[in-house]
mmCIF file of C-alpha atoms and ligand atoms in Angstrom:
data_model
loop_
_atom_site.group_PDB
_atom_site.id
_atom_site.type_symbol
_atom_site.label_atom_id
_atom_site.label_comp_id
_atom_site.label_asym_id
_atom_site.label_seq_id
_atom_site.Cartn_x
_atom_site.Cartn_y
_atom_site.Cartn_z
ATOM 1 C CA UNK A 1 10.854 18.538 -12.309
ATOM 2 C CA UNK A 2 7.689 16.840 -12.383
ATOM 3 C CA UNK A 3 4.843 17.364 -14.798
ATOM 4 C CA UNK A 4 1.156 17.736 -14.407
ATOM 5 C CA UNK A 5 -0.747 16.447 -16.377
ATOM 6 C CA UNK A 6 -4.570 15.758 -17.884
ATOM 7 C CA UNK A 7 -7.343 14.659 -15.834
ATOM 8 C CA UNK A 8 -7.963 11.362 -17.383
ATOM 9 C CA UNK A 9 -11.035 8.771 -16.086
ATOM 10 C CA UNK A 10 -14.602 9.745 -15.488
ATOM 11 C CA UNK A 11 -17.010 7.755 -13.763
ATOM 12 C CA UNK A 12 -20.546 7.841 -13.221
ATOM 13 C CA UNK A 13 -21.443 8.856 -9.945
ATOM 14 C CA UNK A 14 -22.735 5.461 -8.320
ATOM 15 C CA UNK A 15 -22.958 5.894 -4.504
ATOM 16 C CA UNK A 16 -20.785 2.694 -4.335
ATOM 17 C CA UNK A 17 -18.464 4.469 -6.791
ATOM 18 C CA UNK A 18 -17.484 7.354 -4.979
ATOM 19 C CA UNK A 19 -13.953 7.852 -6.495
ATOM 20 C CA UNK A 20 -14.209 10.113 -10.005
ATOM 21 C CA UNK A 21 -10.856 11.430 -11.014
ATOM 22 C CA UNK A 22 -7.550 11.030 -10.380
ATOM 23 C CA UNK A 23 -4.823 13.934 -11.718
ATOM 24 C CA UNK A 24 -1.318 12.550 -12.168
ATOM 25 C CA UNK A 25 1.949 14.341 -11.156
ATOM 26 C CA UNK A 26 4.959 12.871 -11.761
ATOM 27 C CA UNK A 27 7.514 11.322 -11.612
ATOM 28 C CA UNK A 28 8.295 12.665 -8.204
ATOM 29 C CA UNK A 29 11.321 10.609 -7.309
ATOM 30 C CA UNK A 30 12.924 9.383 -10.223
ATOM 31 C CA UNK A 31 14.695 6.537 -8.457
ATOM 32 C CA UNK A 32 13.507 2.567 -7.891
ATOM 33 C CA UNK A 33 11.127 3.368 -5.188
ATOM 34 C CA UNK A 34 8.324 0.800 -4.877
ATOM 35 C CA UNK A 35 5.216 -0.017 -3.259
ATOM 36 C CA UNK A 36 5.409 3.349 -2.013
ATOM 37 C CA UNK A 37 3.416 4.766 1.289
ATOM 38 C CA UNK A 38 2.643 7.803 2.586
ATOM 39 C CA UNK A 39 2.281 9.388 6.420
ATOM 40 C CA UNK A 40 1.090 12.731 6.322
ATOM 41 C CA UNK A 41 1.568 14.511 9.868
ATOM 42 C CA UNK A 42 1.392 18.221 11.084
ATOM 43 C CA UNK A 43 5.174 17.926 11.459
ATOM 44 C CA UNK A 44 5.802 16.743 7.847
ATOM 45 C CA UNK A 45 5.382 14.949 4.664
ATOM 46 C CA UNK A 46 7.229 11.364 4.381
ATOM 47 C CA UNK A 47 7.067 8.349 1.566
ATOM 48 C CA UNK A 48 8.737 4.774 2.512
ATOM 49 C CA UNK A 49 9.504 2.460 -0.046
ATOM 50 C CA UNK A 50 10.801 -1.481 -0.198
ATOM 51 C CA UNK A 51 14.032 -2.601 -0.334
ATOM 52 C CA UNK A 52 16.446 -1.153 -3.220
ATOM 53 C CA UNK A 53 20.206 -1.811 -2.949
ATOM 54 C CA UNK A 54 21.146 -2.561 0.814
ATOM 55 C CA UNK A 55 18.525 0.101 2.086
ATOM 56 C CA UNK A 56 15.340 -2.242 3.696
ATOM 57 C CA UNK A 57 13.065 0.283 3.511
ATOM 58 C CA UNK A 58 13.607 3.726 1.323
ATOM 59 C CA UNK A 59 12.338 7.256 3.107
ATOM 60 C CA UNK A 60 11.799 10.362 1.550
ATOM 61 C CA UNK A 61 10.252 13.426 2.390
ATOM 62 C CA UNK A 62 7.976 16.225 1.563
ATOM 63 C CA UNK A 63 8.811 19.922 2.238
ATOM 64 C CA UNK A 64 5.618 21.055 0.744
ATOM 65 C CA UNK A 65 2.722 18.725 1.553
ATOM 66 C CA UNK A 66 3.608 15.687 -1.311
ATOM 67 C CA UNK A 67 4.178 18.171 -3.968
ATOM 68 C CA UNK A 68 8.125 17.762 -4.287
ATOM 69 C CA UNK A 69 10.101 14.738 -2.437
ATOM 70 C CA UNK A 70 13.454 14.081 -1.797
ATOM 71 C CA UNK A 71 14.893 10.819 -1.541
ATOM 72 C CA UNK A 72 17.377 10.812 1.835
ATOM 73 C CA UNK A 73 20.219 8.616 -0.019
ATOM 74 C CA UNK A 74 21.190 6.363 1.880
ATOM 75 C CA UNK A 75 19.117 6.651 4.906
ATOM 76 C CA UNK A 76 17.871 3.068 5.991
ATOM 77 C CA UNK A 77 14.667 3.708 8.186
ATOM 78 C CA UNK A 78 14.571 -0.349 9.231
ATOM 79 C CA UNK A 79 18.203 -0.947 9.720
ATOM 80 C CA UNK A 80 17.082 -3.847 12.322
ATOM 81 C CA UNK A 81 14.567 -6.077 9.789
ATOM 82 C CA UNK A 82 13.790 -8.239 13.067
ATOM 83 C CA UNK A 83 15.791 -11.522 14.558
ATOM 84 C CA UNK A 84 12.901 -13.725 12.882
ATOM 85 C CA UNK A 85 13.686 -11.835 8.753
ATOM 86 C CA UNK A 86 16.510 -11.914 6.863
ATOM 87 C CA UNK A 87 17.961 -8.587 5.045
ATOM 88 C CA UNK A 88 17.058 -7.425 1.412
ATOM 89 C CA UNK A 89 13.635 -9.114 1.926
ATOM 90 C CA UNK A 90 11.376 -5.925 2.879
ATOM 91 C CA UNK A 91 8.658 -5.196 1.009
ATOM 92 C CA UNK A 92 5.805 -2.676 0.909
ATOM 93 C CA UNK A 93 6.058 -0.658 3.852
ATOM 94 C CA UNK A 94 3.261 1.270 5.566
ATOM 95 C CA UNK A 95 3.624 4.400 8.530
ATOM 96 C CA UNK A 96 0.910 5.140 11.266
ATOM 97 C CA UNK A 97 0.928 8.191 13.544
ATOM 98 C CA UNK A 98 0.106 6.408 16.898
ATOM 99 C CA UNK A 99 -0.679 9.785 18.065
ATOM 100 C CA UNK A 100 1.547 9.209 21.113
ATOM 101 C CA UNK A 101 5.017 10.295 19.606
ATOM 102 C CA UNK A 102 5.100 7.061 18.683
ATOM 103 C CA UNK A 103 5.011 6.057 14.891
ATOM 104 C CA UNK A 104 4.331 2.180 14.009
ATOM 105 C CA UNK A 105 5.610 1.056 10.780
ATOM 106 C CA UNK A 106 3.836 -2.070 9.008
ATOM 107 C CA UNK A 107 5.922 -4.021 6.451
ATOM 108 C CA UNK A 108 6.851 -7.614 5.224
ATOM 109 C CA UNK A 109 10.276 -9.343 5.722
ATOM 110 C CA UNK A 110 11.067 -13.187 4.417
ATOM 111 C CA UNK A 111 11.179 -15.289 7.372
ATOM 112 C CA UNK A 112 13.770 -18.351 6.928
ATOM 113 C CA UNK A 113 12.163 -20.743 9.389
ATOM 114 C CA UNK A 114 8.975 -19.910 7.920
ATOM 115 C CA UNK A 115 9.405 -20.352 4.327
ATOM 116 C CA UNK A 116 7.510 -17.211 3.236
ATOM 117 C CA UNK A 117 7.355 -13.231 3.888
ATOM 118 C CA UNK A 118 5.324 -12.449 7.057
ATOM 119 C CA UNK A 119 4.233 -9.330 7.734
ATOM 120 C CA UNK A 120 5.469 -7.346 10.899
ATOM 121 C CA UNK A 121 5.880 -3.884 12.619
ATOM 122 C CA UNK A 122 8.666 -1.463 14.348
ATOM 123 C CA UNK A 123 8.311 1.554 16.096
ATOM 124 C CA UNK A 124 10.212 4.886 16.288
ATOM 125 C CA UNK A 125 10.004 8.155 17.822
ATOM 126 C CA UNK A 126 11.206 9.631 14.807
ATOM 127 C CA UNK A 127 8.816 9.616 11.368
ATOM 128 C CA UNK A 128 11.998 8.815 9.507
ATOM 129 C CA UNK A 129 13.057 5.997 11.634
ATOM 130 C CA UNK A 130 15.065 4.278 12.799
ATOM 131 C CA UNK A 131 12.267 1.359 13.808
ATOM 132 C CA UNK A 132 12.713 -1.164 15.677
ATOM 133 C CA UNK A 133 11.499 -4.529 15.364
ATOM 134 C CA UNK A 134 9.095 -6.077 17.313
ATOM 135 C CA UNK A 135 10.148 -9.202 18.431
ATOM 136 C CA UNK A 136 8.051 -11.372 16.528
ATOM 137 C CA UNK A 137 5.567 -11.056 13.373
ATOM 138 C CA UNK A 138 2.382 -10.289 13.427
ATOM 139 C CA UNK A 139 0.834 -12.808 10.578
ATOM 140 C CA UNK A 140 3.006 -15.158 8.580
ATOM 141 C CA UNK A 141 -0.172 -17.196 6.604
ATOM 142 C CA UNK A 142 2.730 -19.924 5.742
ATOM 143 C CA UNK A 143 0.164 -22.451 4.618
ATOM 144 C CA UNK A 144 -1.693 -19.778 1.999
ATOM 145 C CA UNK A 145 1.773 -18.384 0.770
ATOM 146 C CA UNK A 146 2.999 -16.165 3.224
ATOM 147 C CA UNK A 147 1.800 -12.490 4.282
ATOM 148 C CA UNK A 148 2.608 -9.631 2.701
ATOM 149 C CA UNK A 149 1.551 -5.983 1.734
ATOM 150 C CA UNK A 150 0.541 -5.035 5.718
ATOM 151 C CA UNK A 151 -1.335 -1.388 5.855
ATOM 152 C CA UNK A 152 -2.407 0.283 8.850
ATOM 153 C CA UNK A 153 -6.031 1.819 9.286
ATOM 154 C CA UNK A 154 -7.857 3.245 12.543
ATOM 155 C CA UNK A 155 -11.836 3.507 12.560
ATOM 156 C CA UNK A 156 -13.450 6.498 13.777
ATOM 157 C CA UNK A 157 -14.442 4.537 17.425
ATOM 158 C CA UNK A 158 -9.997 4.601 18.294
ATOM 159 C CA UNK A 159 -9.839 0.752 16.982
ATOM 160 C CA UNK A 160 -6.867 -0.207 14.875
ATOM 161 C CA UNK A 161 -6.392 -2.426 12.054
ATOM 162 C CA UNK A 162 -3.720 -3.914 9.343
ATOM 163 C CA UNK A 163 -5.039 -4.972 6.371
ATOM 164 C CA UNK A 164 -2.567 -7.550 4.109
ATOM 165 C CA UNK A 165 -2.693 -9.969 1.580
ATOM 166 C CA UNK A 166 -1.778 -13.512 1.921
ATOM 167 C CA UNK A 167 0.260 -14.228 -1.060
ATOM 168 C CA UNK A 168 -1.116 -17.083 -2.759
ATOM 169 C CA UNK A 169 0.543 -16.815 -5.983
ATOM 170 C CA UNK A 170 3.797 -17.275 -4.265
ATOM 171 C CA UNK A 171 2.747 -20.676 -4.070
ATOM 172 C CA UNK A 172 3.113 -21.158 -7.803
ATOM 173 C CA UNK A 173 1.165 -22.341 -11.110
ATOM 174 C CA UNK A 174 3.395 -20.452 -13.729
ATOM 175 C CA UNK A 175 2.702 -16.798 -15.403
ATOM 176 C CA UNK A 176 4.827 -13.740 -14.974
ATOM 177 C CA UNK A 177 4.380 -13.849 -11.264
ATOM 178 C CA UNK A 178 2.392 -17.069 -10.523
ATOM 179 C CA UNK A 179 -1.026 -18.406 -9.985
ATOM 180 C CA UNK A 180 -1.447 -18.109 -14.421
ATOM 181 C CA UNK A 181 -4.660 -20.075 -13.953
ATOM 182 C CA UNK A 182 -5.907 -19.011 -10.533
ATOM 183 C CA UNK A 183 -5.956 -21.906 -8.719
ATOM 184 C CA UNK A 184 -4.407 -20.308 -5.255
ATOM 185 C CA UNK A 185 -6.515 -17.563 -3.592
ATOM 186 C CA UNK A 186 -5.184 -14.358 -2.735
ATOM 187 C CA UNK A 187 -7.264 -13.197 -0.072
ATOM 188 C CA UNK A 188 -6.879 -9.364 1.627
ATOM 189 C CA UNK A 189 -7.293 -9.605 5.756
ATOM 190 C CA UNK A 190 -8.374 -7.316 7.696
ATOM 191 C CA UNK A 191 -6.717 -7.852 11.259
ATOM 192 C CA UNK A 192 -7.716 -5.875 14.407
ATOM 193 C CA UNK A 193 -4.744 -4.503 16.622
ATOM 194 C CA UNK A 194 -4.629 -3.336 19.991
ATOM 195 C CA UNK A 195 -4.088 -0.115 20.602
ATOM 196 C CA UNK A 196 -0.539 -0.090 20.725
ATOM 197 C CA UNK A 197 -0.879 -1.017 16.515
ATOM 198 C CA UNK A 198 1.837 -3.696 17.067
ATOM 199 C CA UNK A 199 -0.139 -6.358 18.856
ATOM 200 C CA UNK A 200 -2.923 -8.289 17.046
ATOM 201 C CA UNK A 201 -6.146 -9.059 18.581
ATOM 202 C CA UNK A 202 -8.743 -11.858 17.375
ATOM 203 C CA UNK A 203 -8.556 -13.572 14.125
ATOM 204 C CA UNK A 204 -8.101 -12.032 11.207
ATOM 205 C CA UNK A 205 -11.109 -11.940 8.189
ATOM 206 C CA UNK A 206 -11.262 -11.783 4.925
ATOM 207 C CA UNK A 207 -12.136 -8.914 3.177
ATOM 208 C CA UNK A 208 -11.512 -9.744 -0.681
ATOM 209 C CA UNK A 209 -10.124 -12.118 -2.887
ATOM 210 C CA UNK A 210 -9.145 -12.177 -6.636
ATOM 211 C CA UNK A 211 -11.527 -12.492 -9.388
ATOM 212 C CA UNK A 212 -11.107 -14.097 -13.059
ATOM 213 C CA UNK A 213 -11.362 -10.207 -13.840
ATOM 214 C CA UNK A 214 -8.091 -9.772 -11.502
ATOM 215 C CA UNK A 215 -5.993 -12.408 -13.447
ATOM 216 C CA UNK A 216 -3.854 -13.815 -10.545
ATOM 217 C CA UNK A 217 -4.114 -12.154 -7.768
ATOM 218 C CA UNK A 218 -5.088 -8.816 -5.961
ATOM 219 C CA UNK A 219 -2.410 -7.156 -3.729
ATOM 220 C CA UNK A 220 -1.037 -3.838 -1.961
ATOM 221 C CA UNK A 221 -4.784 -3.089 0.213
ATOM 222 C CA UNK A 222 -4.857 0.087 1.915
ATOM 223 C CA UNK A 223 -7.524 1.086 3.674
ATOM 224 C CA UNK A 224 -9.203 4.609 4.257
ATOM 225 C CA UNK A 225 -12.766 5.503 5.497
ATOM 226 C CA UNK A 226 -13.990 8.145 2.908
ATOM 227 C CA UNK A 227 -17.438 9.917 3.656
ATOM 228 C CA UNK A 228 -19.068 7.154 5.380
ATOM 229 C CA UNK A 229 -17.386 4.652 3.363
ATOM 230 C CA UNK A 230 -14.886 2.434 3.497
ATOM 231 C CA UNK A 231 -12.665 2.341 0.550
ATOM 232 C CA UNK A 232 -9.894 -0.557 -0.243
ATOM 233 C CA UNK A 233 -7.742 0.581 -2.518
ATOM 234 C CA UNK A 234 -5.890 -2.739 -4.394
ATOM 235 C CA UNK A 235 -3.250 -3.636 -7.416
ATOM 236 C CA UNK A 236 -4.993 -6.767 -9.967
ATOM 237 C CA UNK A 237 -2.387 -8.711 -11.714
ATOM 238 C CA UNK A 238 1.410 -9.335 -12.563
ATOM 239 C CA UNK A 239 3.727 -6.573 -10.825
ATOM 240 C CA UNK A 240 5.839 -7.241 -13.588
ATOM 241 C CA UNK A 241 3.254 -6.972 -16.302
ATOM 242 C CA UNK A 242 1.758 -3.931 -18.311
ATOM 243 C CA UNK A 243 -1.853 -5.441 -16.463
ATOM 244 C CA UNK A 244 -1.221 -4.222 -13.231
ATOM 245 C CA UNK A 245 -3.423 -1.356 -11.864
ATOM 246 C CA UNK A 246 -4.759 0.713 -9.280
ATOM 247 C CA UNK A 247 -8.519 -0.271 -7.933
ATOM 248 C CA UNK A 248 -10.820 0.000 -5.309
ATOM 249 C CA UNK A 249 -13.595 -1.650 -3.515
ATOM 250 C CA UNK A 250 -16.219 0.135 -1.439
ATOM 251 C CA UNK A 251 -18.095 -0.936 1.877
ATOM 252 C CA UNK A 252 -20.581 0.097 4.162
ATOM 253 C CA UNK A 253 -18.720 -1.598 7.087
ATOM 254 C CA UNK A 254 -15.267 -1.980 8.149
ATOM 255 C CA UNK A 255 -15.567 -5.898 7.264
ATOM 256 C CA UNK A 256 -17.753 -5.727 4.203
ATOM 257 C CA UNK A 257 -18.974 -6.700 2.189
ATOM 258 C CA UNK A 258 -16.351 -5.005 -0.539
ATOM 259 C CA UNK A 259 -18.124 -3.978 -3.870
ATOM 260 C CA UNK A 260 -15.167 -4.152 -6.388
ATOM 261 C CA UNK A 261 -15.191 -0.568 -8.402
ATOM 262 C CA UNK A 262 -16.450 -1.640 -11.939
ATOM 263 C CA UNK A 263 -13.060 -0.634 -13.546
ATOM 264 C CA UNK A 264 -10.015 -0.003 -12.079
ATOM 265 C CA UNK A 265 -8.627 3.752 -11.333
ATOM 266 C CA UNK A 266 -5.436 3.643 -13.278
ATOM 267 C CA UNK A 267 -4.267 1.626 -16.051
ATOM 268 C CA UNK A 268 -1.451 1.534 -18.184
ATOM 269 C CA UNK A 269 -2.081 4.059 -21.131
ATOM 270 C CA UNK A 270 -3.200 6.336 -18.862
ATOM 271 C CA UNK A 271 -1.608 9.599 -18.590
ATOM 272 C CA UNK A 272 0.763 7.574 -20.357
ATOM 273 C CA UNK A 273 1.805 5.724 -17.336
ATOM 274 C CA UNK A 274 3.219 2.110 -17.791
ATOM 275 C CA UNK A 275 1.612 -0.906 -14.844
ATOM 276 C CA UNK A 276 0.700 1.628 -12.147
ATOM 277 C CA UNK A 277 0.579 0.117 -8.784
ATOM 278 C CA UNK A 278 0.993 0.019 -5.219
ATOM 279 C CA UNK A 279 -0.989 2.970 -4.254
ATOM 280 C CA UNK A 280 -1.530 4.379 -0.576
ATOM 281 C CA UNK A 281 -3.556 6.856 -0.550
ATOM 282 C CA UNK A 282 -3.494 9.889 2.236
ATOM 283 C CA UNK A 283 -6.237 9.202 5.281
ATOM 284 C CA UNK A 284 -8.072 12.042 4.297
ATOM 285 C CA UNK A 285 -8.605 10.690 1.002
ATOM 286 C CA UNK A 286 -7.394 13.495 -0.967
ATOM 287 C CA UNK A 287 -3.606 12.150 -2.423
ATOM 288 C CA UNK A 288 -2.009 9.008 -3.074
ATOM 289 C CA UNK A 289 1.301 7.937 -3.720
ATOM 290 C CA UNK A 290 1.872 5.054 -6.194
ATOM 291 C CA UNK A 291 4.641 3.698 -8.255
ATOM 292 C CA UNK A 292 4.527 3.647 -12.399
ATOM 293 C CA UNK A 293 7.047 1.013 -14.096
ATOM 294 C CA UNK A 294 10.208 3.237 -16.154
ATOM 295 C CA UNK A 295 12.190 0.337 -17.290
ATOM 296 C CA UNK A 296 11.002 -3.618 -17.110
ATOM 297 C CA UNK A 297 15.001 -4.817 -16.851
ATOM 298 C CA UNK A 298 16.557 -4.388 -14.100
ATOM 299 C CA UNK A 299 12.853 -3.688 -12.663
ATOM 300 C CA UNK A 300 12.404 0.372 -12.032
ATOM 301 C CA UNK A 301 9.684 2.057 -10.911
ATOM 302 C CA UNK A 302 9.464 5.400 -10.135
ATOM 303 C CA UNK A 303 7.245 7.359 -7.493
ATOM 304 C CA UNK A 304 4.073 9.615 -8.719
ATOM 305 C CA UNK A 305 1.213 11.206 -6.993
ATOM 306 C CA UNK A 306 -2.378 11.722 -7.802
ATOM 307 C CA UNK A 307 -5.001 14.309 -6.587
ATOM 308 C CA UNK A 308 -7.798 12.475 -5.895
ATOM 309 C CA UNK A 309 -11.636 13.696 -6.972
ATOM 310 C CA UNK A 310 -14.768 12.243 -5.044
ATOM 311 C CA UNK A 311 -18.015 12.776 -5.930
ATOM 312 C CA UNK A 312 -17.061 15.820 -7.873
ATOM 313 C CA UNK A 313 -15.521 16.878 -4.769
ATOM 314 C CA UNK A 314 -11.614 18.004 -4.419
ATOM 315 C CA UNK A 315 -10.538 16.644 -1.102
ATOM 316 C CA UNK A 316 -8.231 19.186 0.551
ATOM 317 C CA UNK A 317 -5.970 18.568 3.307
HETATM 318 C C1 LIG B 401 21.922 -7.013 0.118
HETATM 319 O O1 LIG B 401 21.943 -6.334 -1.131
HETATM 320 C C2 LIG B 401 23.115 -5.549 -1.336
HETATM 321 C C3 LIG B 401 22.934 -4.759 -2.618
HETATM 322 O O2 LIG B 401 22.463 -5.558 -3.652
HETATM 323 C C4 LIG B 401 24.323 -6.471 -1.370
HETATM 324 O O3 LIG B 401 25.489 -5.700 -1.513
HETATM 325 C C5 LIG B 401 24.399 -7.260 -0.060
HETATM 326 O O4 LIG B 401 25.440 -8.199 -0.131
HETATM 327 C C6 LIG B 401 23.103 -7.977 0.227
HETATM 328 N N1 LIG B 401 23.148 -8.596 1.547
HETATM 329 C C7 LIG B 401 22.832 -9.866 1.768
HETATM 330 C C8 LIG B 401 23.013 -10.349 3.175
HETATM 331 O O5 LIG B 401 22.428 -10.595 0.898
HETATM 332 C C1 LIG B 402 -15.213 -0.310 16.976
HETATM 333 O O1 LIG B 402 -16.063 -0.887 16.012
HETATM 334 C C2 LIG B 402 -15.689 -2.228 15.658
HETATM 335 C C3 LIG B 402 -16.552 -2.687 14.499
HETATM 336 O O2 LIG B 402 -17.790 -2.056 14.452
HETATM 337 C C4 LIG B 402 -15.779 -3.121 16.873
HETATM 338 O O3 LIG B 402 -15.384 -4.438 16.537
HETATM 339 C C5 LIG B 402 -14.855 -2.572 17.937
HETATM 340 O O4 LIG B 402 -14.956 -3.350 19.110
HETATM 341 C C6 LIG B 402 -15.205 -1.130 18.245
HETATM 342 N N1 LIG B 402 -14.196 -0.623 19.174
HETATM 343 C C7 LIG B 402 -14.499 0.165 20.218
HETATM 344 C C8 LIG B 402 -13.321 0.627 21.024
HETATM 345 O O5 LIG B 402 -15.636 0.497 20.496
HETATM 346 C C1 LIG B 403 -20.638 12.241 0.740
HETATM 347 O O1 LIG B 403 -21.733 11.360 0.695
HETATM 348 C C2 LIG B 403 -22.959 11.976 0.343
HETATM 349 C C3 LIG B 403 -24.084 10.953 0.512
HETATM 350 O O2 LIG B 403 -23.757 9.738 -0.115
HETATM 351 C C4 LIG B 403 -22.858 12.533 -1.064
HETATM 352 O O3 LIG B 403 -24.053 13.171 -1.425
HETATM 353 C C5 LIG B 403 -21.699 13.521 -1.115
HETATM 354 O O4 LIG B 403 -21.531 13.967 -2.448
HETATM 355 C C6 LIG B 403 -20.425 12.878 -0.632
HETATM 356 N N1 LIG B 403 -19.375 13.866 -0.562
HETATM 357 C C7 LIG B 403 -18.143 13.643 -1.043
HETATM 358 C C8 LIG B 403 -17.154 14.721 -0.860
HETATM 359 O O5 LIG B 403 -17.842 12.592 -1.600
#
């Protein structure tokens, strides 16, 4: 049974600070289920998770618009991880409606010949899966660390997008998840698609990188255009640490430049919530899903929701 709770952070309303509240419900799925994302479509509610167990990527759905979920045991929505990625590697999943009875799932797999996690999509028919693989990755950054955390995002003018980070503190330099003293970037691209959402187009840019206010790294972008603005929602520091978060950066334009929100959305203490993280927020801007740590060994996060406040202004669906 989840349990509402407080309203809890108040900002002052800069124009580059849209986002004002956030009101926590949860948990909502009281099983390991993180990095969680959402895909909100007129024929249902569904959340996708990484890897737990020998599921690659975790589904669950909605019967009443993200207000209860229920895990579907068992139910492996990437059974196929891709010829390139090796099992028990997924990570961070994202879901776009291509509009076209298609749906394009975005997530990261650890490529063997590569060295690293690249970041890749599948397709389905079905919201709940199964996807299949497309034949090869989309991005695999091997020289920065690998590519991980892939999100999908359309612009009002039909263009698609992924945005993903390029995981520099795989790399290295000690701490609870590497990069302690920030020498490795950790830089989130933006990457057009075509409009199939599988194929890239151009080169990618970058859109953000860590800060010494970040620790070591930023991670887990998702991308939503809000009101006229663009709005990057990231995690700063160790996964595995009471430091990680939920923030934002703003933009005018698709490519930037971000303005970093001058404190981050959720922290732990809030609502009594331990290293919240991993949020995707709904397109409309109005929910999120995220994932709050429940126990540090073995690892366990659980699944919550927030209402989202802008401006004052509740976002309905
Ligand atoms: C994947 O993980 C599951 C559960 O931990 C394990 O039973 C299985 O052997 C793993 N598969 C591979 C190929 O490592
Ligand atoms: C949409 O806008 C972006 C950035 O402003 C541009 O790069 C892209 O070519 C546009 N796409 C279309 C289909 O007009
Ligand atoms: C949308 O933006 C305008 C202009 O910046 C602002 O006045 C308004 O409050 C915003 N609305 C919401 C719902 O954020």
């Amino acid at each position: 049974m989840p349990s509402f709770s407080r309203t809890f952070f108040a900002l002052i309303s800069l124009a580059a600070l849209p986002l004002t509240w956030a009101t926590v419900n949860g948990p909502v799925i009281s099983a390991n289920f993180p990095d969680p994302a959402i895909l909100a479509t007129s024929g249902g509610t569904y959340a996708f998770a990484t890897n737990s167990g020998n599921i690659n990527i975790q589904v669950a759905t909605s019967p009443d618009d993200g207000v209860t979920w229920e895990l579907q045991s068992g139910v492996d929505a990437l059974p196929n991880v891709g010829s390139w990625a090796t099992v028990n590697s997924t990570w961070a999943p994202d879901v776009i409606d291509r509009g076209d009875g298609t749906f394009v799932m975005y997530y990261a797999a650890w490529s063997t010949s590569q060295g690293t996690h690249c970041v890749a999509a599948a397709t389905s028919t079905s919201p709940v899966g199964p996807y299949n693989p497309e034949s090869q990755p989309i991005a695999c950054q091997t020289p920065g660390g690998g590519a991980i955390d892939p999100a999908g995002f359309q612009d009002t003018n039909g263009t698609r997008y992924i945005v993903y980070k390029v995981d520099g503190s795989s790399l290295g330099g000690g701490g609870p998840c590497g990069n302690a003293n920030g020498e490795y970037s950790t830089p989130i691209m933006l990457q057009e698609m075509e409009t199939d959402g599988v194929t890239p187009t151009g080169e990618p840019v970058q859109i953000l990188d860590r800060g010494q206010s970040d620790g070591p790294l930023i991670e887990a972008p998702a991308l939503i255009l809000h009101n006229g603005t663009y709005v990057l929602f990231f995690s700063s520091n160790c996964y595995n640490t009471d430091l990680y978060d939920i923030s934002y950066a703003t933009a005018p334009s698709i490519s930037g430049p971000y303005t970093k929100a001058s404190s981050p959305l959720l922290v732990t203490g809030d609502d009594g919530l331990t290293a919240p993280g991993g949020a995707t927020p709904r397109l409309d801007g109005g929910f999120m899903v995220f994932h709050v740590t429940v126990n540090t060994n073995p690892l366990t996060r659980y699944m919550y929701t927030a209402t989202l406040t802008w401006n004052g202004t509740i976002v309905s669906a």
